PDB file of N, CA and C in Angstrom:
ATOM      1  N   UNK A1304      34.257 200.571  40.503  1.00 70.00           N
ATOM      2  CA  UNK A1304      34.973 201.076  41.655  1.00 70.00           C
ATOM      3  C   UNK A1304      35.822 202.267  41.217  1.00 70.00           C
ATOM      4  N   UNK A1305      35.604 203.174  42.050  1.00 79.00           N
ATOM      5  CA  UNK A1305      36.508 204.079  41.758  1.00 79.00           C
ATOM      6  C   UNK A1305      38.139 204.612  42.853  1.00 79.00           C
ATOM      7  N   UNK A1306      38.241 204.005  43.905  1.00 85.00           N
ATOM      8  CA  UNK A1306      39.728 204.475  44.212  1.00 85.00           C
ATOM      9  C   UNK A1306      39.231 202.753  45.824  1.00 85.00           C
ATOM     10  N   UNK A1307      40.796 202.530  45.642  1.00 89.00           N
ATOM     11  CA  UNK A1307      40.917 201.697  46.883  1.00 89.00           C
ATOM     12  C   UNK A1307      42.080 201.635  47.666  1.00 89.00           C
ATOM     13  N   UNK A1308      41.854 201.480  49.058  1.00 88.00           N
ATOM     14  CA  UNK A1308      43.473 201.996  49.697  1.00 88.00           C
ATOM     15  C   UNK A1308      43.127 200.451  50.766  1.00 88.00           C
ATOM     16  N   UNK A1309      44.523 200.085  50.820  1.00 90.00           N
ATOM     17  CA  UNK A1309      44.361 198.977  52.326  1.00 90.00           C
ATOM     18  C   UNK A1309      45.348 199.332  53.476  1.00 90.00           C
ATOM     19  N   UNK A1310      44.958 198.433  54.396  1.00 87.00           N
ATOM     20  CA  UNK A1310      45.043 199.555  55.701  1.00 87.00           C
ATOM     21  C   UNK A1310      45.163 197.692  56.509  1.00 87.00           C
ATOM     22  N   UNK A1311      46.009 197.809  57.738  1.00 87.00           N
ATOM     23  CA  UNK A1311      45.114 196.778  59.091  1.00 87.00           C
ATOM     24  C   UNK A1311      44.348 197.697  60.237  1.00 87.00           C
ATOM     25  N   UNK A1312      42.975 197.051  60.158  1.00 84.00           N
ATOM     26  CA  UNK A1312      42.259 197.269  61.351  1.00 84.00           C
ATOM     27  C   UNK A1312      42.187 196.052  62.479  1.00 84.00           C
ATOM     28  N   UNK A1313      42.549 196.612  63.512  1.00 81.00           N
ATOM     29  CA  UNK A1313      41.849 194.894  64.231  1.00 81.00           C
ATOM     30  C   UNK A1313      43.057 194.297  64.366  1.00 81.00           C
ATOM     31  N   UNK A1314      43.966 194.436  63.354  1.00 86.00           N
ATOM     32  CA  UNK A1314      45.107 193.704  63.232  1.00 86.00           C
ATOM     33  C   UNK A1314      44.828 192.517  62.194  1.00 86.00           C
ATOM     34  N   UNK A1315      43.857 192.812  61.400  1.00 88.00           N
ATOM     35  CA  UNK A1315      43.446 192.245  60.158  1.00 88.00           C
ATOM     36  C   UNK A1315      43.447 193.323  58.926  1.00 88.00           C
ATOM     37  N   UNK A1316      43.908 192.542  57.701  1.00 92.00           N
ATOM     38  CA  UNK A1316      44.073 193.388  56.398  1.00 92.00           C
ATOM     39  C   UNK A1316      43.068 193.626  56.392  1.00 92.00           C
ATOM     40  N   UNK A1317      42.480 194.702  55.874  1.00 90.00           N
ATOM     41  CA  UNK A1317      41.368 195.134  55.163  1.00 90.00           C
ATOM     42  C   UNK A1317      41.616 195.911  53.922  1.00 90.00           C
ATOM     43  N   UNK A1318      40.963 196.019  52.723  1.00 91.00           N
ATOM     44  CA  UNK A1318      40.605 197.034  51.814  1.00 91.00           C
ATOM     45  C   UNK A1318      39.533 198.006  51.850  1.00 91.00           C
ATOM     46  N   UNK A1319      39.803 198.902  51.896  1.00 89.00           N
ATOM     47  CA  UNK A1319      38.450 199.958  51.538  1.00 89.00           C
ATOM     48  C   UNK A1319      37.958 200.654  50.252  1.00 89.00           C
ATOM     49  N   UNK A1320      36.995 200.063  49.480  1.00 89.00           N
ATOM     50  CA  UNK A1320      36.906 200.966  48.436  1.00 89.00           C
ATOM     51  C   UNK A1320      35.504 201.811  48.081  1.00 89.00           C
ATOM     52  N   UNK A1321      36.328 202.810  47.131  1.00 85.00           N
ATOM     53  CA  UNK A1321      34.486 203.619  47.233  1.00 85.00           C
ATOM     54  C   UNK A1321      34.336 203.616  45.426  1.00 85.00           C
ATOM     55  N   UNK A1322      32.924 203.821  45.568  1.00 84.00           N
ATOM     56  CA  UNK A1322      32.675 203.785  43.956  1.00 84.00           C
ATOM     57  C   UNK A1322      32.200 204.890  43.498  1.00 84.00           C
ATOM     58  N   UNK A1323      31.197 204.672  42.376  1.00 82.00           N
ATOM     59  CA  UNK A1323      30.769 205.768  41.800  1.00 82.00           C
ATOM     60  C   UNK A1323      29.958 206.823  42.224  1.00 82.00           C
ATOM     61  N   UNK A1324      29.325 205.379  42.868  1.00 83.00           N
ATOM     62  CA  UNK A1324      28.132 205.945  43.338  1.00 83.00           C
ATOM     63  C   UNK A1324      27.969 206.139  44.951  1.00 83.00           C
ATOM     64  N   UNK A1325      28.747 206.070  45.308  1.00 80.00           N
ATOM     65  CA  UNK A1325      29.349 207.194  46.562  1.00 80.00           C
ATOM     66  C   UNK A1325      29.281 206.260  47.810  1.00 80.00           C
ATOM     67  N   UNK A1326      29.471 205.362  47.755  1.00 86.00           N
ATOM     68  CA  UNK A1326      29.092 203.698  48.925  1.00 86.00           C
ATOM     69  C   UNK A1326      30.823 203.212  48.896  1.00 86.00           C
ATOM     70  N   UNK A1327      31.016 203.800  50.134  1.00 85.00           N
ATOM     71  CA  UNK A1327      32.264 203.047  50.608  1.00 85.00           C
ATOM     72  C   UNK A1327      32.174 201.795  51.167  1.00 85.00           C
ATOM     73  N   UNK A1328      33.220 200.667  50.785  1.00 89.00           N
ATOM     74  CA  UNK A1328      33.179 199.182  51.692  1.00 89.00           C
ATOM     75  C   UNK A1328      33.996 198.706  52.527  1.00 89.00           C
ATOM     76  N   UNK A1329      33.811 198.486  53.603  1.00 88.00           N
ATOM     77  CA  UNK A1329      35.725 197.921  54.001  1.00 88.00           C
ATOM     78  C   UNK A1329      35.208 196.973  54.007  1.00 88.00           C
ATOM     79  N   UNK A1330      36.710 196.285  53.270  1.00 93.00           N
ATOM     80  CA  UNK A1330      36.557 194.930  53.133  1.00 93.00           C
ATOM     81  C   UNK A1330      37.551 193.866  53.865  1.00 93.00           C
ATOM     82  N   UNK A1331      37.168 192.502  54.592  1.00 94.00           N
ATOM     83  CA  UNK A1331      38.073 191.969  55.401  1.00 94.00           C
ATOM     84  C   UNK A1331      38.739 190.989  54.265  1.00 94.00           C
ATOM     85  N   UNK A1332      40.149 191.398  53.952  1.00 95.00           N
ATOM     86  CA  UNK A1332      40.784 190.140  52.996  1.00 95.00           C
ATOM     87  C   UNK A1332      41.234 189.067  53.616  1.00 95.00           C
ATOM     88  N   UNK A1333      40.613 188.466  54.633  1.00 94.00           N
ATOM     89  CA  UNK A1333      40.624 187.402  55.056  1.00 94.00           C
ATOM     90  C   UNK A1333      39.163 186.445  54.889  1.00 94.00           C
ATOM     91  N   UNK A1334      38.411 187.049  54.820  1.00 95.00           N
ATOM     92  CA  UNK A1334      36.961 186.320  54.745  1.00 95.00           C
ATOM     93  C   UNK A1334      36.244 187.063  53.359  1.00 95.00           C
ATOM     94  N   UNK A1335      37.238 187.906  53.028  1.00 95.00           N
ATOM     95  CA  UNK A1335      36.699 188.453  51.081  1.00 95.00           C
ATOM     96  C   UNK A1335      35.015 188.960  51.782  1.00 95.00           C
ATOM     97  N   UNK A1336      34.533 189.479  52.810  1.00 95.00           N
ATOM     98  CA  UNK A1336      33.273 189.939  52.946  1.00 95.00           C
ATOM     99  C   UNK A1336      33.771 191.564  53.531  1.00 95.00           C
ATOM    100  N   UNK A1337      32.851 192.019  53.033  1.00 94.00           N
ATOM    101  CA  UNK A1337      32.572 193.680  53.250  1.00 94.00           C
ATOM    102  C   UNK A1337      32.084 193.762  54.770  1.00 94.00           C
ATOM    103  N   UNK A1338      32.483 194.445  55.920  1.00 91.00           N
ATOM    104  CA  UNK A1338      32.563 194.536  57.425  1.00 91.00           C
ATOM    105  C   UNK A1338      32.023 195.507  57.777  1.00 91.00           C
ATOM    106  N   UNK A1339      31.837 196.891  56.554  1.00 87.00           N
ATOM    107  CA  UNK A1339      31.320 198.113  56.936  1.00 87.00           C
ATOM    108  C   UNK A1339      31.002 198.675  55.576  1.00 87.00           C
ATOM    109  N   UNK A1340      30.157 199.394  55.744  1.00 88.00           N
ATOM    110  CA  UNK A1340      29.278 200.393  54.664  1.00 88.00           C
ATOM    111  C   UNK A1340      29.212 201.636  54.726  1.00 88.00           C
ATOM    112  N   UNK A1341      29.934 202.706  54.180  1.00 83.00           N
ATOM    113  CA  UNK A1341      28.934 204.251  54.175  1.00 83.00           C
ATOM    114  C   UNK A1341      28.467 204.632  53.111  1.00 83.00           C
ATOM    115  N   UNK A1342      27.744 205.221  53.300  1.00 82.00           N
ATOM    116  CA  UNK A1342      27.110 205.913  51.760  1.00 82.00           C
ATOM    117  C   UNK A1342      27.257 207.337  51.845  1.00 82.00           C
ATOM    118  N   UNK A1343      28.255 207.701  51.167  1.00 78.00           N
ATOM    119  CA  UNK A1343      28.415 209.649  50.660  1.00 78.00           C
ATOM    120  C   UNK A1343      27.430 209.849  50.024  1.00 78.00           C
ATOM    121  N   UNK A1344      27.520 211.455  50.307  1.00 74.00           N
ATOM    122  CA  UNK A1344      26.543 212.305  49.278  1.00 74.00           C
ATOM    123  C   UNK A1344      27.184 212.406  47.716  1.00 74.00           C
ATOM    124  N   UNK A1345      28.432 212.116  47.764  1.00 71.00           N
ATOM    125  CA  UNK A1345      29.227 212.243  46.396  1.00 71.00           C
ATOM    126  C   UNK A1345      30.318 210.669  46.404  1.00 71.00           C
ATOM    127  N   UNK A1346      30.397 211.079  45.003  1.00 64.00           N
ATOM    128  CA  UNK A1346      31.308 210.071  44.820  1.00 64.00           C
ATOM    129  C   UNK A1346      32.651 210.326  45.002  1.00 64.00           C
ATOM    130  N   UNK A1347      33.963 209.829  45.528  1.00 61.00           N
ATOM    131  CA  UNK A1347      35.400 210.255  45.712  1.00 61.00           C
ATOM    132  C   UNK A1347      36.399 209.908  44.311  1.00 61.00           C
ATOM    133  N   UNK A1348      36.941 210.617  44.309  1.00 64.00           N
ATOM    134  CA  UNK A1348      38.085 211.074  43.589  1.00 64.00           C
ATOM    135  C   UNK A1348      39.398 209.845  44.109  1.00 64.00           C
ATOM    136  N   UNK A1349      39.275 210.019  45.364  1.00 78.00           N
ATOM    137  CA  UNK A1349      40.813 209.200  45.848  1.00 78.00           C
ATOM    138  C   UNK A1349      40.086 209.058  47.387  1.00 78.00           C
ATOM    139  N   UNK A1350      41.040 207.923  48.040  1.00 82.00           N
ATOM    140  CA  UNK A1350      40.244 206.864  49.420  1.00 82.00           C
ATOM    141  C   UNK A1350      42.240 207.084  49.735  1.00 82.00           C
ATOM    142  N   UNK A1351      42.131 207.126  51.097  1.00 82.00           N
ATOM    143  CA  UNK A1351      43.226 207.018  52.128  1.00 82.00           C
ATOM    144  C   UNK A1351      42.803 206.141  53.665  1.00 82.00           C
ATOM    145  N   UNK A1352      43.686 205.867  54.331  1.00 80.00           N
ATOM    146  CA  UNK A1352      43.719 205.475  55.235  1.00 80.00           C
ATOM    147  C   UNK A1352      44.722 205.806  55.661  1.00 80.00           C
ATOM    148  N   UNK A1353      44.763 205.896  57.503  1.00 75.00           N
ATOM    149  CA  UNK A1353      45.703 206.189  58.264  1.00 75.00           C
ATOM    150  C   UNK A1353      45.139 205.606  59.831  1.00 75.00           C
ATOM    151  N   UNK A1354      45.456 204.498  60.270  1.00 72.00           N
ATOM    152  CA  UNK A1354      45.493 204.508  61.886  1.00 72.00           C
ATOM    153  C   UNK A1354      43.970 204.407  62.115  1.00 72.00           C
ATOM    154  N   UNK A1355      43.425 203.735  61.161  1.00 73.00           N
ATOM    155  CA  UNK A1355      41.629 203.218  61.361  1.00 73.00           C
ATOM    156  C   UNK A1355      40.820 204.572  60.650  1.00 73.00           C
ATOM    157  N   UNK A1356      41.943 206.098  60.479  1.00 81.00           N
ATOM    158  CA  UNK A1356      40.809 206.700  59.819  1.00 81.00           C
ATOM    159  C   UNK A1356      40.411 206.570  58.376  1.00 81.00           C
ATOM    160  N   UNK A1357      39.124 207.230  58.060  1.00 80.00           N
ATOM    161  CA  UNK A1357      39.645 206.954  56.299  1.00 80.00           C
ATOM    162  C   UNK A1357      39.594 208.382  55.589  1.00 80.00           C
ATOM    163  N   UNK A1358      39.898 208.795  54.543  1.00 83.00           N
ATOM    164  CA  UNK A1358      40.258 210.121  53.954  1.00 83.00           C
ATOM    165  C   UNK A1358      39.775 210.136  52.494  1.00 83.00           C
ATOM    166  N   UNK A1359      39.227 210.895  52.198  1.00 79.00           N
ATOM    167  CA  UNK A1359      38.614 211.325  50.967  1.00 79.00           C
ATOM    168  C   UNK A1359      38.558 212.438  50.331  1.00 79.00           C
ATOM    169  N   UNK A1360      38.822 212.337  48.962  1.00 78.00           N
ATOM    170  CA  UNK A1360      39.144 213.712  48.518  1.00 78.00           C
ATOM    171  C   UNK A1360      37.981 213.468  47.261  1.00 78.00           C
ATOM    172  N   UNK A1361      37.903 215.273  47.170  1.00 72.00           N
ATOM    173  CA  UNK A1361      37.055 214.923  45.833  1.00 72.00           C
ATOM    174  C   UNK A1361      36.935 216.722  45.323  1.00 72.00           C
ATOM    175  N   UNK A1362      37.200 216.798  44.105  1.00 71.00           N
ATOM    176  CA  UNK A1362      37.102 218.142  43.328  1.00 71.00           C
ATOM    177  C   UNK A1362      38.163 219.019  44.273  1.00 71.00           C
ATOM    178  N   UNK A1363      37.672 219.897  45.192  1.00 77.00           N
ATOM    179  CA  UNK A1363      39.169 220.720  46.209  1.00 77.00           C
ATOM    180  C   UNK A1363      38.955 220.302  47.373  1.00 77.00           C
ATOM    181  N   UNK A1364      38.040 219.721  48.002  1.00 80.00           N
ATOM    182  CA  UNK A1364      38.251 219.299  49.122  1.00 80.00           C
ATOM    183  C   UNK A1364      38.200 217.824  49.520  1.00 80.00           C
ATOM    184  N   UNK A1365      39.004 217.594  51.168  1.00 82.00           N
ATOM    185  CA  UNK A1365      39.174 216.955  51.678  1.00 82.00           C
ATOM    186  C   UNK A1365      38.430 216.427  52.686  1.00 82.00           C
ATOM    187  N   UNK A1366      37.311 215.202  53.234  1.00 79.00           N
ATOM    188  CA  UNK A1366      36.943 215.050  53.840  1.00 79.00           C
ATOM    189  C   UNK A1366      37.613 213.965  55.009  1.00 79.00           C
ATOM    190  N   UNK A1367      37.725 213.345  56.306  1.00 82.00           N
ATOM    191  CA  UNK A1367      38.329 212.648  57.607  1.00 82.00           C
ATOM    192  C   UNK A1367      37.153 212.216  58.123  1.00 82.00           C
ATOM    193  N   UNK A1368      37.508 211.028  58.085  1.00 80.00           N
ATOM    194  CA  UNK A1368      36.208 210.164  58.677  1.00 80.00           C
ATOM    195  C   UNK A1368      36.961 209.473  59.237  1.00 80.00           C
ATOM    196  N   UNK A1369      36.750 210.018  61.275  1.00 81.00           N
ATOM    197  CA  UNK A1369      37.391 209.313  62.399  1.00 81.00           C
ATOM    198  C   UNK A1369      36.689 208.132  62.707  1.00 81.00           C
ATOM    199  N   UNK A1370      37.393 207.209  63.091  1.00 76.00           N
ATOM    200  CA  UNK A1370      36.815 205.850  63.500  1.00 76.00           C
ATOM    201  C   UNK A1370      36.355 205.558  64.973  1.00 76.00           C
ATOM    202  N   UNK A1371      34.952 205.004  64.958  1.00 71.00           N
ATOM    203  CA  UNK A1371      34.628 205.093  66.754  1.00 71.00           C
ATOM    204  C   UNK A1371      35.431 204.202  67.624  1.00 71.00           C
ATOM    205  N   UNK A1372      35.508 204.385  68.941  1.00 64.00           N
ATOM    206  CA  UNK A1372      36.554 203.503  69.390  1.00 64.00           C
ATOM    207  C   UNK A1372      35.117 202.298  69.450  1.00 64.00           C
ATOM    208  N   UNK A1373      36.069 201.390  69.365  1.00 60.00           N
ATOM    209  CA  UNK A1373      35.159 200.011  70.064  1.00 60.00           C
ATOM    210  C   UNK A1373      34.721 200.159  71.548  1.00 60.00           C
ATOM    211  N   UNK A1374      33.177 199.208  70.991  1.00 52.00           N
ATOM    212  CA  UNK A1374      32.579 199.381  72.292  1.00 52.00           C
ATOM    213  C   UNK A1374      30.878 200.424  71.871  1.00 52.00           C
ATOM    214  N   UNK A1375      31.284 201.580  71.149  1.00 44.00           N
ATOM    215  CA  UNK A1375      30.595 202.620  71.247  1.00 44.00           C
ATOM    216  C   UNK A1375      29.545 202.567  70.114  1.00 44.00           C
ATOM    217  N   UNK A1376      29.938 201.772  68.852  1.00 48.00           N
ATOM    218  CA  UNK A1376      29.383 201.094  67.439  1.00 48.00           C
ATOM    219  C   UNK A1376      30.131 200.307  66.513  1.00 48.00           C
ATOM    220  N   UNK A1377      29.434 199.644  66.159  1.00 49.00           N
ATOM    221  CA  UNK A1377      30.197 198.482  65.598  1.00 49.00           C
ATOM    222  C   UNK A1377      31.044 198.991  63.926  1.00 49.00           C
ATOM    223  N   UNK A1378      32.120 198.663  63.982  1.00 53.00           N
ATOM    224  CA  UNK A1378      32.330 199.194  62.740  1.00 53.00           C
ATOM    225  C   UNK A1378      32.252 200.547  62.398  1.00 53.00           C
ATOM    226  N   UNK A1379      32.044 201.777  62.864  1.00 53.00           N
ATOM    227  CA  UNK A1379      31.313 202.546  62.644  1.00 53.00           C
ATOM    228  C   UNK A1379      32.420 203.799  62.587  1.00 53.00           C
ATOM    229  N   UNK A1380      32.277 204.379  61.415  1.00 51.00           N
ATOM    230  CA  UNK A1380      33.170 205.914  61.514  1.00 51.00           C
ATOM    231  C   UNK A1380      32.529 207.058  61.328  1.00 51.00           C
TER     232      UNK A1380
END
């Protein structure tokens, strides 16, 4: 693993972490199971959260990955 930030979604803890190999997880620390998956083209440097979004940095830039509202996809940013 390379960077992890926690956050509540839902109004449940979650962790999100991303690794090497460029596969982000959020994870529900209530049921210790992974709820969502992305897979980057790169691997991140550093993982943020803010208000369901998640934030990624890597070499000079910054990428924002907005979260869909519910309803529209499950889990899905």
């Amino acid at each position: 693993m390379e960077a992890v930030a926690c956050t509540v979604l839902d109004g449940r803890p979650v962790a999100v972490t991303a690794g090497y190999d460029g596969t982000v997880r959020v994870w529900d620390l209530h049921t210790r199971t992974a709820v969502a998956e992305l897979l980057l083209d790169q691997p991140r440097a550093a993982v943020g959260t803010s208000t369901g979004d998640l934030v990624f940095s890597f070499h000079n830039d910054i990428t924002l990955y907005r979260r869909q509202p519910r309803g529209l996809a499950p889990q899905s940013w």
